[in-house]
Amino acid sequence: MRLPFLFKLIPFLIFLVVQACSSRNYNVEMKPKPVAKVTNTKKDSVAVPVMKPDSLMRSSQEDSVKRPSLETAPPAAVGGAKAPVKEEKKKKKKKKNVFLGYKTRKGVARSGSGKSAVIETFSYLREFKEPSAYAPAKYYYHVRRKKIFKGRTIDPKVSKILHGPYKKMQGGKTLEEGFFYIGTKHLRWEKYNKNGILTGKSHFEKGFPRDAKITYYDAAQQKVKEVIPYLNGKVEGDYVKFRPDGLLEWEGQYEEGKKVGEWIEYWPFRNRRRYVFQYPETAYDEPVEPYLLREYNRNNSLIYEKGKLDKRGQEK
């Protein structure tokens, strides 16, 4: 009686075995589950599939992974890249113009036009400083007239004291160059002709020619009496003579051992001009007797000018 019952259970057991085996097979028609997209953030790390590339591929990938980009690099890395740029800017910052201990500025003076225009480039003191009272010649730039002058009296309101490199050019060629020190010629000066050939050179020490003969009133050599300029064994350049109190008595210019141009005698107070005598313009002009060109009274008023004015009889 039991065998027929077992035969009836065999189909049911076979069905269970088939169902169990079918559950272990993959369903080809089944769609893969969607994979969640991974977004890069500063905190999340990028998932990189494990591969076995060759040596070249490995080195390039390692470099690309190690090298930070603007998108993935942290703020510290991006900000740090700007630091060297700032340091370079600081290094490239121009130094202040300083010549022999004094701050200077650059200037340009022009005269004439076209190819014959003369251009003077120079430096001047930022702050006014009076040149030495004993300087044979003083140079300054007049702001209003836009020219460089040589004179004894300087107005601080409209004058800039020359100090530093100087160059005079015409048609792109240098005619003269040198240095100034607080309104006086200093160090080496050179002159050239229009063909660029050196025609003369001289050396100065704060206004005084290097080979000048200087005499003093005192043993300490503080009060200058007379400055006779010498160049190559000849009297050449600016001549000055002072009174014991330091005021100017005479000034003029020598060329090739001869007096040239205007020679001025001063009143014994305030460095005011009294007589102006005219000599030949250059040492190569025909020699003539000097003559009185102008005369000034004690108030610095012009009372005589040759061929134009004569008020000397009106003076008390």
PDB file of C-alpha atoms in Angstrom:
ATOM      1  CA  MET A   1       0.000   0.000   0.000  1.00  0.00           C
ATOM      2  CA  ARG A   2       2.920   2.371   0.652  1.00  0.00           C
ATOM      3  CA  LEU A   3       4.522   1.997  -2.826  1.00  0.00           C
ATOM      4  CA  PRO A   4       1.668   3.534  -4.765  1.00  0.00           C
ATOM      5  CA  PHE A   5       1.795   6.513  -2.411  1.00  0.00           C
ATOM      6  CA  LEU A   6       5.542   6.979  -3.042  1.00  0.00           C
ATOM      7  CA  PHE A   7       5.041   6.810  -6.795  1.00  0.00           C
ATOM      8  CA  LYS A   8       2.549   9.628  -6.460  1.00  0.00           C
ATOM      9  CA  LEU A   9       5.187  11.818  -4.658  1.00  0.00           C
ATOM     10  CA  ILE A  10       7.908  11.363  -7.321  1.00  0.00           C
ATOM     11  CA  PRO A  11       6.514  13.997  -9.763  1.00  0.00           C
ATOM     12  CA  PHE A  12       6.224  16.520  -6.942  1.00  0.00           C
ATOM     13  CA  LEU A  13       9.842  15.921  -5.850  1.00  0.00           C
ATOM     14  CA  ILE A  14      11.115  16.294  -9.417  1.00  0.00           C
ATOM     15  CA  PHE A  15       9.254  19.620  -9.680  1.00  0.00           C
ATOM     16  CA  LEU A  16      10.934  20.888  -6.498  1.00  0.00           C
ATOM     17  CA  VAL A  17      14.393  19.883  -7.772  1.00  0.00           C
ATOM     18  CA  VAL A  18      13.845  21.694 -11.095  1.00  0.00           C
ATOM     19  CA  GLN A  19      12.682  24.841  -9.311  1.00  0.00           C
ATOM     20  CA  ALA A  20      15.719  24.799  -7.057  1.00  0.00           C
ATOM     21  CA  CYS A  21      18.130  24.498  -9.994  1.00  0.00           C
ATOM     22  CA  SER A  22      16.431  27.236 -12.013  1.00  0.00           C
ATOM     23  CA  SER A  23      16.759  29.749  -9.147  1.00  0.00           C
ATOM     24  CA  ARG A  24      20.601  29.473  -9.383  1.00  0.00           C
ATOM     25  CA  ASN A  25      20.753  30.469 -13.149  1.00  0.00           C
ATOM     26  CA  TYR A  26      21.142  34.104 -14.309  1.00  0.00           C
ATOM     27  CA  ASN A  27      18.267  35.684 -16.066  1.00  0.00           C
ATOM     28  CA  VAL A  28      19.546  36.985 -19.405  1.00  0.00           C
ATOM     29  CA  GLU A  29      16.556  39.178 -19.958  1.00  0.00           C
ATOM     30  CA  MET A  30      16.880  40.838 -16.577  1.00  0.00           C
ATOM     31  CA  LYS A  31      18.036  44.492 -16.834  1.00  0.00           C
ATOM     32  CA  PRO A  32      21.004  45.577 -14.686  1.00  0.00           C
ATOM     33  CA  LYS A  33      20.287  47.696 -11.721  1.00  0.00           C
ATOM     34  CA  PRO A  34      21.138  51.354 -12.320  1.00  0.00           C
ATOM     35  CA  VAL A  35      24.397  52.470 -10.728  1.00  0.00           C
ATOM     36  CA  ALA A  36      24.298  55.693  -8.767  1.00  0.00           C
ATOM     37  CA  LYS A  37      26.413  58.485 -10.300  1.00  0.00           C
ATOM     38  CA  VAL A  38      29.411  59.570  -8.271  1.00  0.00           C
ATOM     39  CA  THR A  39      29.978  63.314  -8.146  1.00  0.00           C
ATOM     40  CA  ASN A  40      33.349  64.820  -7.289  1.00  0.00           C
ATOM     41  CA  THR A  41      33.455  66.961  -4.199  1.00  0.00           C
ATOM     42  CA  LYS A  42      36.349  68.382  -2.262  1.00  0.00           C
ATOM     43  CA  LYS A  43      35.710  65.903   0.534  1.00  0.00           C
ATOM     44  CA  ASP A  44      34.869  62.776  -1.598  1.00  0.00           C
ATOM     45  CA  SER A  45      37.595  60.827  -3.328  1.00  0.00           C
ATOM     46  CA  VAL A  46      37.303  59.769  -6.960  1.00  0.00           C
ATOM     47  CA  ALA A  47      36.822  56.026  -7.508  1.00  0.00           C
ATOM     48  CA  VAL A  48      39.377  54.745  -9.986  1.00  0.00           C
ATOM     49  CA  PRO A  49      39.028  51.218 -11.442  1.00  0.00           C
ATOM     50  CA  VAL A  50      41.917  48.890 -10.697  1.00  0.00           C
ATOM     51  CA  MET A  51      43.916  48.154 -13.823  1.00  0.00           C
ATOM     52  CA  LYS A  52      47.284  46.808 -14.729  1.00  0.00           C
ATOM     53  CA  PRO A  53      48.652  49.293 -17.246  1.00  0.00           C
ATOM     54  CA  ASP A  54      52.142  49.236 -18.634  1.00  0.00           C
ATOM     55  CA  SER A  55      54.934  51.411 -17.172  1.00  0.00           C
ATOM     56  CA  LEU A  56      54.243  54.387 -19.448  1.00  0.00           C
ATOM     57  CA  MET A  57      50.548  54.381 -18.673  1.00  0.00           C
ATOM     58  CA  ARG A  58      51.264  54.043 -14.954  1.00  0.00           C
ATOM     59  CA  SER A  59      53.639  57.025 -14.831  1.00  0.00           C
ATOM     60  CA  SER A  60      51.287  59.296 -16.752  1.00  0.00           C
ATOM     61  CA  GLN A  61      48.339  58.297 -14.595  1.00  0.00           C
ATOM     62  CA  GLU A  62      50.301  58.764 -11.378  1.00  0.00           C
ATOM     63  CA  ASP A  63      51.415  62.229 -12.511  1.00  0.00           C
ATOM     64  CA  SER A  64      47.893  63.219 -13.429  1.00  0.00           C
ATOM     65  CA  VAL A  65      46.559  61.954 -10.097  1.00  0.00           C
ATOM     66  CA  LYS A  66      49.274  63.637  -8.018  1.00  0.00           C
ATOM     67  CA  ARG A  67      49.116  66.958  -9.912  1.00  0.00           C
ATOM     68  CA  PRO A  68      46.446  69.204  -8.350  1.00  0.00           C
ATOM     69  CA  SER A  69      44.127  71.067 -10.689  1.00  0.00           C
ATOM     70  CA  LEU A  70      42.193  74.272 -10.143  1.00  0.00           C
ATOM     71  CA  GLU A  71      39.034  72.219  -9.716  1.00  0.00           C
ATOM     72  CA  THR A  72      40.259  69.532  -7.290  1.00  0.00           C
ATOM     73  CA  ALA A  73      43.135  71.338  -5.523  1.00  0.00           C
ATOM     74  CA  PRO A  74      42.343  72.605  -2.020  1.00  0.00           C
ATOM     75  CA  PRO A  75      42.183  76.381  -1.416  1.00  0.00           C
ATOM     76  CA  ALA A  76      45.597  76.352   0.265  1.00  0.00           C
ATOM     77  CA  ALA A  77      47.240  74.993  -2.883  1.00  0.00           C
ATOM     78  CA  VAL A  78      45.539  77.542  -5.138  1.00  0.00           C
ATOM     79  CA  GLY A  79      46.330  80.438  -2.845  1.00  0.00           C
ATOM     80  CA  GLY A  80      49.921  79.318  -2.424  1.00  0.00           C
ATOM     81  CA  ALA A  81      50.536  79.620  -6.178  1.00  0.00           C
ATOM     82  CA  LYS A  82      50.013  83.387  -5.972  1.00  0.00           C
ATOM     83  CA  ALA A  83      52.649  83.947  -3.309  1.00  0.00           C
ATOM     84  CA  PRO A  84      55.681  83.712  -5.653  1.00  0.00           C
ATOM     85  CA  VAL A  85      54.047  86.225  -8.006  1.00  0.00           C
ATOM     86  CA  LYS A  86      53.751  88.749  -5.203  1.00  0.00           C
ATOM     87  CA  GLU A  87      57.365  88.162  -4.245  1.00  0.00           C
ATOM     88  CA  GLU A  88      58.466  88.734  -7.850  1.00  0.00           C
ATOM     89  CA  LYS A  89      56.528  92.003  -7.950  1.00  0.00           C
ATOM     90  CA  LYS A  90      58.273  93.144  -4.793  1.00  0.00           C
ATOM     91  CA  LYS A  91      61.655  92.294  -6.285  1.00  0.00           C
ATOM     92  CA  LYS A  92      60.836  94.121  -9.521  1.00  0.00           C
ATOM     93  CA  LYS A  93      59.759  97.243  -7.640  1.00  0.00           C
ATOM     94  CA  LYS A  94      61.909 100.136  -8.809  1.00  0.00           C
ATOM     95  CA  LYS A  95      64.382 101.555  -6.365  1.00  0.00           C
ATOM     96  CA  LYS A  96      64.095 105.198  -5.427  1.00  0.00           C
ATOM     97  CA  ASN A  97      66.401 107.514  -7.373  1.00  0.00           C
ATOM     98  CA  VAL A  98      69.258 108.384  -5.032  1.00  0.00           C
ATOM     99  CA  PHE A  99      72.574 110.003  -5.993  1.00  0.00           C
ATOM    100  CA  LEU A 100      75.351 110.459  -3.436  1.00  0.00           C
ATOM    101  CA  GLY A 101      72.921 110.310  -0.533  1.00  0.00           C
ATOM    102  CA  TYR A 102      70.239 112.654  -1.899  1.00  0.00           C
ATOM    103  CA  LYS A 103      66.879 111.716  -3.407  1.00  0.00           C
ATOM    104  CA  THR A 104      66.443 112.962  -6.966  1.00  0.00           C
ATOM    105  CA  ARG A 105      63.974 113.197  -9.809  1.00  0.00           C
ATOM    106  CA  LYS A 106      64.519 113.243 -13.559  1.00  0.00           C
ATOM    107  CA  GLY A 107      63.841 116.153 -15.889  1.00  0.00           C
ATOM    108  CA  VAL A 108      64.110 117.141 -19.539  1.00  0.00           C
ATOM    109  CA  ALA A 109      64.767 120.544 -21.112  1.00  0.00           C
ATOM    110  CA  ARG A 110      64.281 121.204 -24.839  1.00  0.00           C
ATOM    111  CA  SER A 111      65.305 124.122 -27.018  1.00  0.00           C
ATOM    112  CA  GLY A 112      64.891 124.570 -30.754  1.00  0.00           C
ATOM    113  CA  SER A 113      62.914 122.344 -33.086  1.00  0.00           C
ATOM    114  CA  GLY A 114      63.399 119.648 -35.695  1.00  0.00           C
ATOM    115  CA  LYS A 115      66.782 118.024 -36.173  1.00  0.00           C
ATOM    116  CA  SER A 116      68.548 121.017 -34.644  1.00  0.00           C
ATOM    117  CA  ALA A 117      66.646 120.687 -31.357  1.00  0.00           C
ATOM    118  CA  VAL A 118      68.848 120.378 -28.279  1.00  0.00           C
ATOM    119  CA  ILE A 119      67.638 118.005 -25.566  1.00  0.00           C
ATOM    120  CA  GLU A 120      69.064 118.029 -22.045  1.00  0.00           C
ATOM    121  CA  THR A 121      68.285 115.190 -19.652  1.00  0.00           C
ATOM    122  CA  PHE A 122      69.177 115.746 -16.020  1.00  0.00           C
ATOM    123  CA  SER A 123      68.415 114.926 -12.394  1.00  0.00           C
ATOM    124  CA  TYR A 124      67.544 117.387  -9.658  1.00  0.00           C
ATOM    125  CA  LEU A 125      67.042 117.386  -5.893  1.00  0.00           C
ATOM    126  CA  ARG A 126      63.547 116.613  -4.631  1.00  0.00           C
ATOM    127  CA  GLU A 127      64.037 119.120  -1.833  1.00  0.00           C
ATOM    128  CA  PHE A 128      65.760 122.462  -2.318  1.00  0.00           C
ATOM    129  CA  LYS A 129      69.290 122.757  -0.980  1.00  0.00           C
ATOM    130  CA  GLU A 130      71.471 125.816  -1.438  1.00  0.00           C
ATOM    131  CA  PRO A 131      74.769 125.082  -3.235  1.00  0.00           C
ATOM    132  CA  SER A 132      78.051 125.958  -1.561  1.00  0.00           C
ATOM    133  CA  ALA A 133      78.627 129.707  -1.260  1.00  0.00           C
ATOM    134  CA  TYR A 134      82.188 129.207  -2.512  1.00  0.00           C
ATOM    135  CA  ALA A 135      81.220 127.231  -5.609  1.00  0.00           C
ATOM    136  CA  PRO A 136      82.678 128.877  -8.732  1.00  0.00           C
ATOM    137  CA  ALA A 137      79.486 128.142 -10.675  1.00  0.00           C
ATOM    138  CA  LYS A 138      75.966 127.053  -9.675  1.00  0.00           C
ATOM    139  CA  TYR A 139      73.495 125.300 -11.967  1.00  0.00           C
ATOM    140  CA  TYR A 140      69.731 125.031 -11.625  1.00  0.00           C
ATOM    141  CA  TYR A 141      66.591 124.355 -13.663  1.00  0.00           C
ATOM    142  CA  HIS A 142      64.055 127.188 -13.882  1.00  0.00           C
ATOM    143  CA  VAL A 143      60.584 125.649 -13.675  1.00  0.00           C
ATOM    144  CA  ARG A 144      58.707 128.482 -15.385  1.00  0.00           C
ATOM    145  CA  ARG A 145      61.202 129.193 -18.136  1.00  0.00           C
ATOM    146  CA  LYS A 146      61.980 125.477 -18.544  1.00  0.00           C
ATOM    147  CA  LYS A 147      65.690 126.046 -19.020  1.00  0.00           C
ATOM    148  CA  ILE A 148      68.933 125.257 -17.225  1.00  0.00           C
ATOM    149  CA  PHE A 149      70.775 128.306 -15.938  1.00  0.00           C
ATOM    150  CA  LYS A 150      74.150 129.084 -14.448  1.00  0.00           C
ATOM    151  CA  GLY A 151      74.063 131.846 -11.866  1.00  0.00           C
ATOM    152  CA  ARG A 152      74.895 133.094  -8.395  1.00  0.00           C
ATOM    153  CA  THR A 153      71.429 133.898  -7.040  1.00  0.00           C
ATOM    154  CA  ILE A 154      68.856 131.096  -6.984  1.00  0.00           C
ATOM    155  CA  ASP A 155      65.152 131.474  -6.189  1.00  0.00           C
ATOM    156  CA  PRO A 156      63.935 128.360  -4.305  1.00  0.00           C
ATOM    157  CA  LYS A 157      60.343 128.946  -5.457  1.00  0.00           C
ATOM    158  CA  VAL A 158      61.045 128.430  -9.161  1.00  0.00           C
ATOM    159  CA  SER A 159      64.400 126.625  -9.172  1.00  0.00           C
ATOM    160  CA  LYS A 160      65.400 122.970  -9.051  1.00  0.00           C
ATOM    161  CA  ILE A 161      68.990 122.285  -8.009  1.00  0.00           C
ATOM    162  CA  LEU A 162      70.766 119.964 -10.452  1.00  0.00           C
ATOM    163  CA  HIS A 163      72.100 116.816  -8.821  1.00  0.00           C
ATOM    164  CA  GLY A 164      73.015 113.605 -10.616  1.00  0.00           C
ATOM    165  CA  PRO A 165      73.647 112.523 -14.233  1.00  0.00           C
ATOM    166  CA  TYR A 166      73.419 115.077 -17.043  1.00  0.00           C
ATOM    167  CA  LYS A 167      73.452 114.658 -20.827  1.00  0.00           C
ATOM    168  CA  LYS A 168      73.110 117.143 -23.672  1.00  0.00           C
ATOM    169  CA  MET A 169      72.119 115.776 -27.099  1.00  0.00           C
ATOM    170  CA  GLN A 170      71.367 117.044 -30.586  1.00  0.00           C
ATOM    171  CA  GLY A 171      70.174 114.933 -33.495  1.00  0.00           C
ATOM    172  CA  GLY A 172      70.559 111.776 -31.428  1.00  0.00           C
ATOM    173  CA  LYS A 173      74.248 112.466 -30.716  1.00  0.00           C
ATOM    174  CA  THR A 174      75.780 113.369 -27.371  1.00  0.00           C
ATOM    175  CA  LEU A 175      77.382 116.815 -27.125  1.00  0.00           C
ATOM    176  CA  GLU A 176      78.178 116.905 -23.406  1.00  0.00           C
ATOM    177  CA  GLU A 177      77.734 114.666 -20.381  1.00  0.00           C
ATOM    178  CA  GLY A 178      78.734 114.587 -16.744  1.00  0.00           C
ATOM    179  CA  PHE A 179      77.426 114.789 -13.184  1.00  0.00           C
ATOM    180  CA  PHE A 180      76.224 117.492 -10.806  1.00  0.00           C
ATOM    181  CA  TYR A 181      76.523 117.652  -7.038  1.00  0.00           C
ATOM    182  CA  ILE A 182      74.116 120.059  -5.334  1.00  0.00           C
ATOM    183  CA  GLY A 183      74.190 122.500  -8.222  1.00  0.00           C
ATOM    184  CA  THR A 184      77.902 122.182  -9.016  1.00  0.00           C
ATOM    185  CA  LYS A 185      79.837 120.169 -11.577  1.00  0.00           C
ATOM    186  CA  HIS A 186      81.225 116.951 -10.155  1.00  0.00           C
ATOM    187  CA  LEU A 187      83.403 114.033 -11.278  1.00  0.00           C
ATOM    188  CA  ARG A 188      84.236 113.584 -14.984  1.00  0.00           C
ATOM    189  CA  TRP A 189      82.801 115.795 -17.731  1.00  0.00           C
ATOM    190  CA  GLU A 190      83.192 115.180 -21.463  1.00  0.00           C
ATOM    191  CA  LYS A 191      82.421 117.229 -24.574  1.00  0.00           C
ATOM    192  CA  TYR A 192      81.907 115.941 -28.131  1.00  0.00           C
ATOM    193  CA  ASN A 193      81.522 117.535 -31.542  1.00  0.00           C
ATOM    194  CA  LYS A 194      78.619 116.823 -33.906  1.00  0.00           C
ATOM    195  CA  ASN A 195      80.494 113.818 -35.301  1.00  0.00           C
ATOM    196  CA  GLY A 196      80.693 112.193 -31.877  1.00  0.00           C
ATOM    197  CA  ILE A 197      84.433 112.820 -31.477  1.00  0.00           C
ATOM    198  CA  LEU A 198      85.656 113.627 -27.964  1.00  0.00           C
ATOM    199  CA  THR A 199      86.904 117.217 -27.928  1.00  0.00           C
ATOM    200  CA  GLY A 200      87.579 117.730 -24.241  1.00  0.00           C
ATOM    201  CA  LYS A 201      87.297 116.258 -20.775  1.00  0.00           C
ATOM    202  CA  SER A 202      87.692 117.665 -17.294  1.00  0.00           C
ATOM    203  CA  HIS A 203      87.328 116.560 -13.688  1.00  0.00           C
ATOM    204  CA  PHE A 204      85.597 118.410 -10.866  1.00  0.00           C
ATOM    205  CA  GLU A 205      85.271 117.991  -7.135  1.00  0.00           C
ATOM    206  CA  LYS A 206      81.989 119.514  -5.972  1.00  0.00           C
ATOM    207  CA  GLY A 207      82.346 122.505  -8.258  1.00  0.00           C
ATOM    208  CA  PHE A 208      86.100 122.978  -8.118  1.00  0.00           C
ATOM    209  CA  PRO A 209      88.294 121.812 -11.004  1.00  0.00           C
ATOM    210  CA  ARG A 210      90.516 118.947  -9.897  1.00  0.00           C
ATOM    211  CA  ASP A 211      93.675 120.837 -10.860  1.00  0.00           C
ATOM    212  CA  ALA A 212      92.470 124.232  -9.642  1.00  0.00           C
ATOM    213  CA  LYS A 213      94.692 126.442  -7.523  1.00  0.00           C
ATOM    214  CA  ILE A 214      92.732 127.404  -4.405  1.00  0.00           C
ATOM    215  CA  THR A 215      93.906 129.934  -1.813  1.00  0.00           C
ATOM    216  CA  TYR A 216      92.336 130.532   1.609  1.00  0.00           C
ATOM    217  CA  TYR A 217      92.102 133.324   4.161  1.00  0.00           C
ATOM    218  CA  ASP A 218      92.575 130.976   7.138  1.00  0.00           C
ATOM    219  CA  ALA A 219      94.946 128.166   8.045  1.00  0.00           C
ATOM    220  CA  ALA A 220      92.040 125.747   8.507  1.00  0.00           C
ATOM    221  CA  GLN A 221      91.184 126.277   4.825  1.00  0.00           C
ATOM    222  CA  GLN A 222      87.544 127.026   5.493  1.00  0.00           C
ATOM    223  CA  LYS A 223      87.349 130.538   3.988  1.00  0.00           C
ATOM    224  CA  VAL A 224      88.116 130.507   0.279  1.00  0.00           C
ATOM    225  CA  LYS A 225      89.905 133.547  -1.127  1.00  0.00           C
ATOM    226  CA  GLU A 226      90.485 132.717  -4.799  1.00  0.00           C
ATOM    227  CA  VAL A 227      89.934 129.826  -7.190  1.00  0.00           C
ATOM    228  CA  ILE A 228      92.064 129.763 -10.343  1.00  0.00           C
ATOM    229  CA  PRO A 229      90.975 126.903 -12.635  1.00  0.00           C
ATOM    230  CA  TYR A 230      93.600 124.857 -14.482  1.00  0.00           C
ATOM    231  CA  LEU A 231      93.199 122.268 -17.224  1.00  0.00           C
ATOM    232  CA  ASN A 232      96.135 120.586 -18.947  1.00  0.00           C
ATOM    233  CA  GLY A 233      98.501 123.179 -17.538  1.00  0.00           C
ATOM    234  CA  LYS A 234      96.459 126.172 -18.766  1.00  0.00           C
ATOM    235  CA  VAL A 235      94.046 128.468 -16.970  1.00  0.00           C
ATOM    236  CA  GLU A 236      90.672 127.157 -18.105  1.00  0.00           C
ATOM    237  CA  GLY A 237      87.203 127.417 -16.590  1.00  0.00           C
ATOM    238  CA  ASP A 238      85.355 129.475 -13.983  1.00  0.00           C
ATOM    239  CA  TYR A 239      87.316 131.965 -11.886  1.00  0.00           C
ATOM    240  CA  VAL A 240      86.062 133.385  -8.576  1.00  0.00           C
ATOM    241  CA  LYS A 241      87.428 135.648  -5.878  1.00  0.00           C
ATOM    242  CA  PHE A 242      85.813 136.168  -2.460  1.00  0.00           C
ATOM    243  CA  ARG A 243      86.025 138.776   0.279  1.00  0.00           C
ATOM    244  CA  PRO A 244      87.054 137.826   3.834  1.00  0.00           C
ATOM    245  CA  ASP A 245      83.395 137.701   4.891  1.00  0.00           C
ATOM    246  CA  GLY A 246      82.612 135.133   2.178  1.00  0.00           C
ATOM    247  CA  LEU A 247      80.864 137.515  -0.211  1.00  0.00           C
ATOM    248  CA  LEU A 248      81.790 137.408  -3.869  1.00  0.00           C
ATOM    249  CA  GLU A 249      84.174 140.037  -5.246  1.00  0.00           C
ATOM    250  CA  TRP A 250      84.918 138.907  -8.813  1.00  0.00           C
ATOM    251  CA  GLU A 251      83.816 136.174 -11.172  1.00  0.00           C
ATOM    252  CA  GLY A 252      84.549 135.377 -14.793  1.00  0.00           C
ATOM    253  CA  GLN A 253      85.740 132.702 -17.171  1.00  0.00           C
ATOM    254  CA  TYR A 254      89.045 131.709 -18.716  1.00  0.00           C
ATOM    255  CA  GLU A 255      89.607 129.910 -21.994  1.00  0.00           C
ATOM    256  CA  GLU A 256      93.052 128.857 -23.172  1.00  0.00           C
ATOM    257  CA  GLY A 257      94.529 131.139 -20.510  1.00  0.00           C
ATOM    258  CA  LYS A 258      92.537 134.195 -21.691  1.00  0.00           C
ATOM    259  CA  LYS A 259      89.601 136.033 -20.149  1.00  0.00           C
ATOM    260  CA  VAL A 260      86.430 135.561 -22.171  1.00  0.00           C
ATOM    261  CA  GLY A 261      82.802 136.609 -21.950  1.00  0.00           C
ATOM    262  CA  GLU A 262      81.452 138.751 -19.115  1.00  0.00           C
ATOM    263  CA  TRP A 263      83.475 139.506 -15.988  1.00  0.00           C
ATOM    264  CA  ILE A 264      81.530 140.816 -13.004  1.00  0.00           C
ATOM    265  CA  GLU A 265      82.642 142.872 -10.005  1.00  0.00           C
ATOM    266  CA  TYR A 266      80.269 142.846  -7.005  1.00  0.00           C
ATOM    267  CA  TRP A 267      79.259 145.329  -4.349  1.00  0.00           C
ATOM    268  CA  PRO A 268      80.630 144.435  -0.881  1.00  0.00           C
ATOM    269  CA  PHE A 269      77.173 143.371   0.338  1.00  0.00           C
ATOM    270  CA  ARG A 270      74.415 140.923  -0.658  1.00  0.00           C
ATOM    271  CA  ASN A 271      76.400 139.662  -3.656  1.00  0.00           C
ATOM    272  CA  ARG A 272      74.934 142.399  -5.825  1.00  0.00           C
ATOM    273  CA  ARG A 273      76.492 143.151  -9.190  1.00  0.00           C
ATOM    274  CA  ARG A 274      78.203 146.506  -9.686  1.00  0.00           C
ATOM    275  CA  TYR A 275      80.206 146.405 -12.925  1.00  0.00           C
ATOM    276  CA  VAL A 276      79.982 144.035 -15.883  1.00  0.00           C
ATOM    277  CA  PHE A 277      82.951 144.077 -18.264  1.00  0.00           C
ATOM    278  CA  GLN A 278      82.897 142.511 -21.710  1.00  0.00           C
ATOM    279  CA  TYR A 279      85.821 140.470 -23.058  1.00  0.00           C
ATOM    280  CA  PRO A 280      86.046 138.565 -26.380  1.00  0.00           C
ATOM    281  CA  GLU A 281      83.466 135.775 -26.582  1.00  0.00           C
ATOM    282  CA  THR A 282      86.098 133.093 -27.174  1.00  0.00           C
ATOM    283  CA  ALA A 283      89.855 132.750 -26.928  1.00  0.00           C
ATOM    284  CA  TYR A 284      90.012 132.510 -30.727  1.00  0.00           C
ATOM    285  CA  ASP A 285      88.338 135.866 -31.383  1.00  0.00           C
ATOM    286  CA  GLU A 286      90.400 138.913 -32.220  1.00  0.00           C
ATOM    287  CA  PRO A 287      91.800 140.413 -28.990  1.00  0.00           C
ATOM    288  CA  VAL A 288      90.116 143.670 -27.958  1.00  0.00           C
ATOM    289  CA  GLU A 289      90.280 145.870 -24.898  1.00  0.00           C
ATOM    290  CA  PRO A 290      87.584 145.017 -22.348  1.00  0.00           C
ATOM    291  CA  TYR A 291      84.878 147.645 -21.965  1.00  0.00           C
ATOM    292  CA  LEU A 292      82.154 148.442 -19.444  1.00  0.00           C
ATOM    293  CA  LEU A 293      78.977 146.749 -20.602  1.00  0.00           C
ATOM    294  CA  ARG A 294      76.608 147.418 -17.670  1.00  0.00           C
ATOM    295  CA  GLU A 295      76.634 149.152 -14.297  1.00  0.00           C
ATOM    296  CA  TYR A 296      74.267 148.778 -11.310  1.00  0.00           C
ATOM    297  CA  ASN A 297      73.722 150.981  -8.268  1.00  0.00           C
ATOM    298  CA  ARG A 298      73.604 149.840  -4.648  1.00  0.00           C
ATOM    299  CA  ASN A 299      69.919 148.991  -5.015  1.00  0.00           C
ATOM    300  CA  ASN A 300      70.710 146.615  -7.876  1.00  0.00           C
ATOM    301  CA  SER A 301      69.090 148.955 -10.429  1.00  0.00           C
ATOM    302  CA  LEU A 302      70.611 149.256 -13.889  1.00  0.00           C
ATOM    303  CA  ILE A 303      72.045 152.750 -14.383  1.00  0.00           C
ATOM    304  CA  TYR A 304      74.225 152.164 -17.423  1.00  0.00           C
ATOM    305  CA  GLU A 305      74.190 149.920 -20.493  1.00  0.00           C
ATOM    306  CA  LYS A 306      76.559 150.559 -23.367  1.00  0.00           C
ATOM    307  CA  GLY A 307      74.825 152.326 -26.251  1.00  0.00           C
ATOM    308  CA  LYS A 308      71.364 152.133 -24.617  1.00  0.00           C
ATOM    309  CA  LEU A 309      71.184 153.723 -21.179  1.00  0.00           C
ATOM    310  CA  ASP A 310      73.165 156.121 -18.994  1.00  0.00           C
ATOM    311  CA  LYS A 311      71.736 157.368 -15.677  1.00  0.00           C
ATOM    312  CA  ARG A 312      75.012 157.609 -13.824  1.00  0.00           C
ATOM    313  CA  GLY A 313      74.798 161.406 -13.610  1.00  0.00           C
ATOM    314  CA  GLN A 314      71.503 161.107 -11.725  1.00  0.00           C
ATOM    315  CA  GLU A 315      73.018 159.065  -8.918  1.00  0.00           C
ATOM    316  CA  LYS A 316      73.745 160.956  -5.684  1.00  0.00           C
TER     317      LYS A 316
END
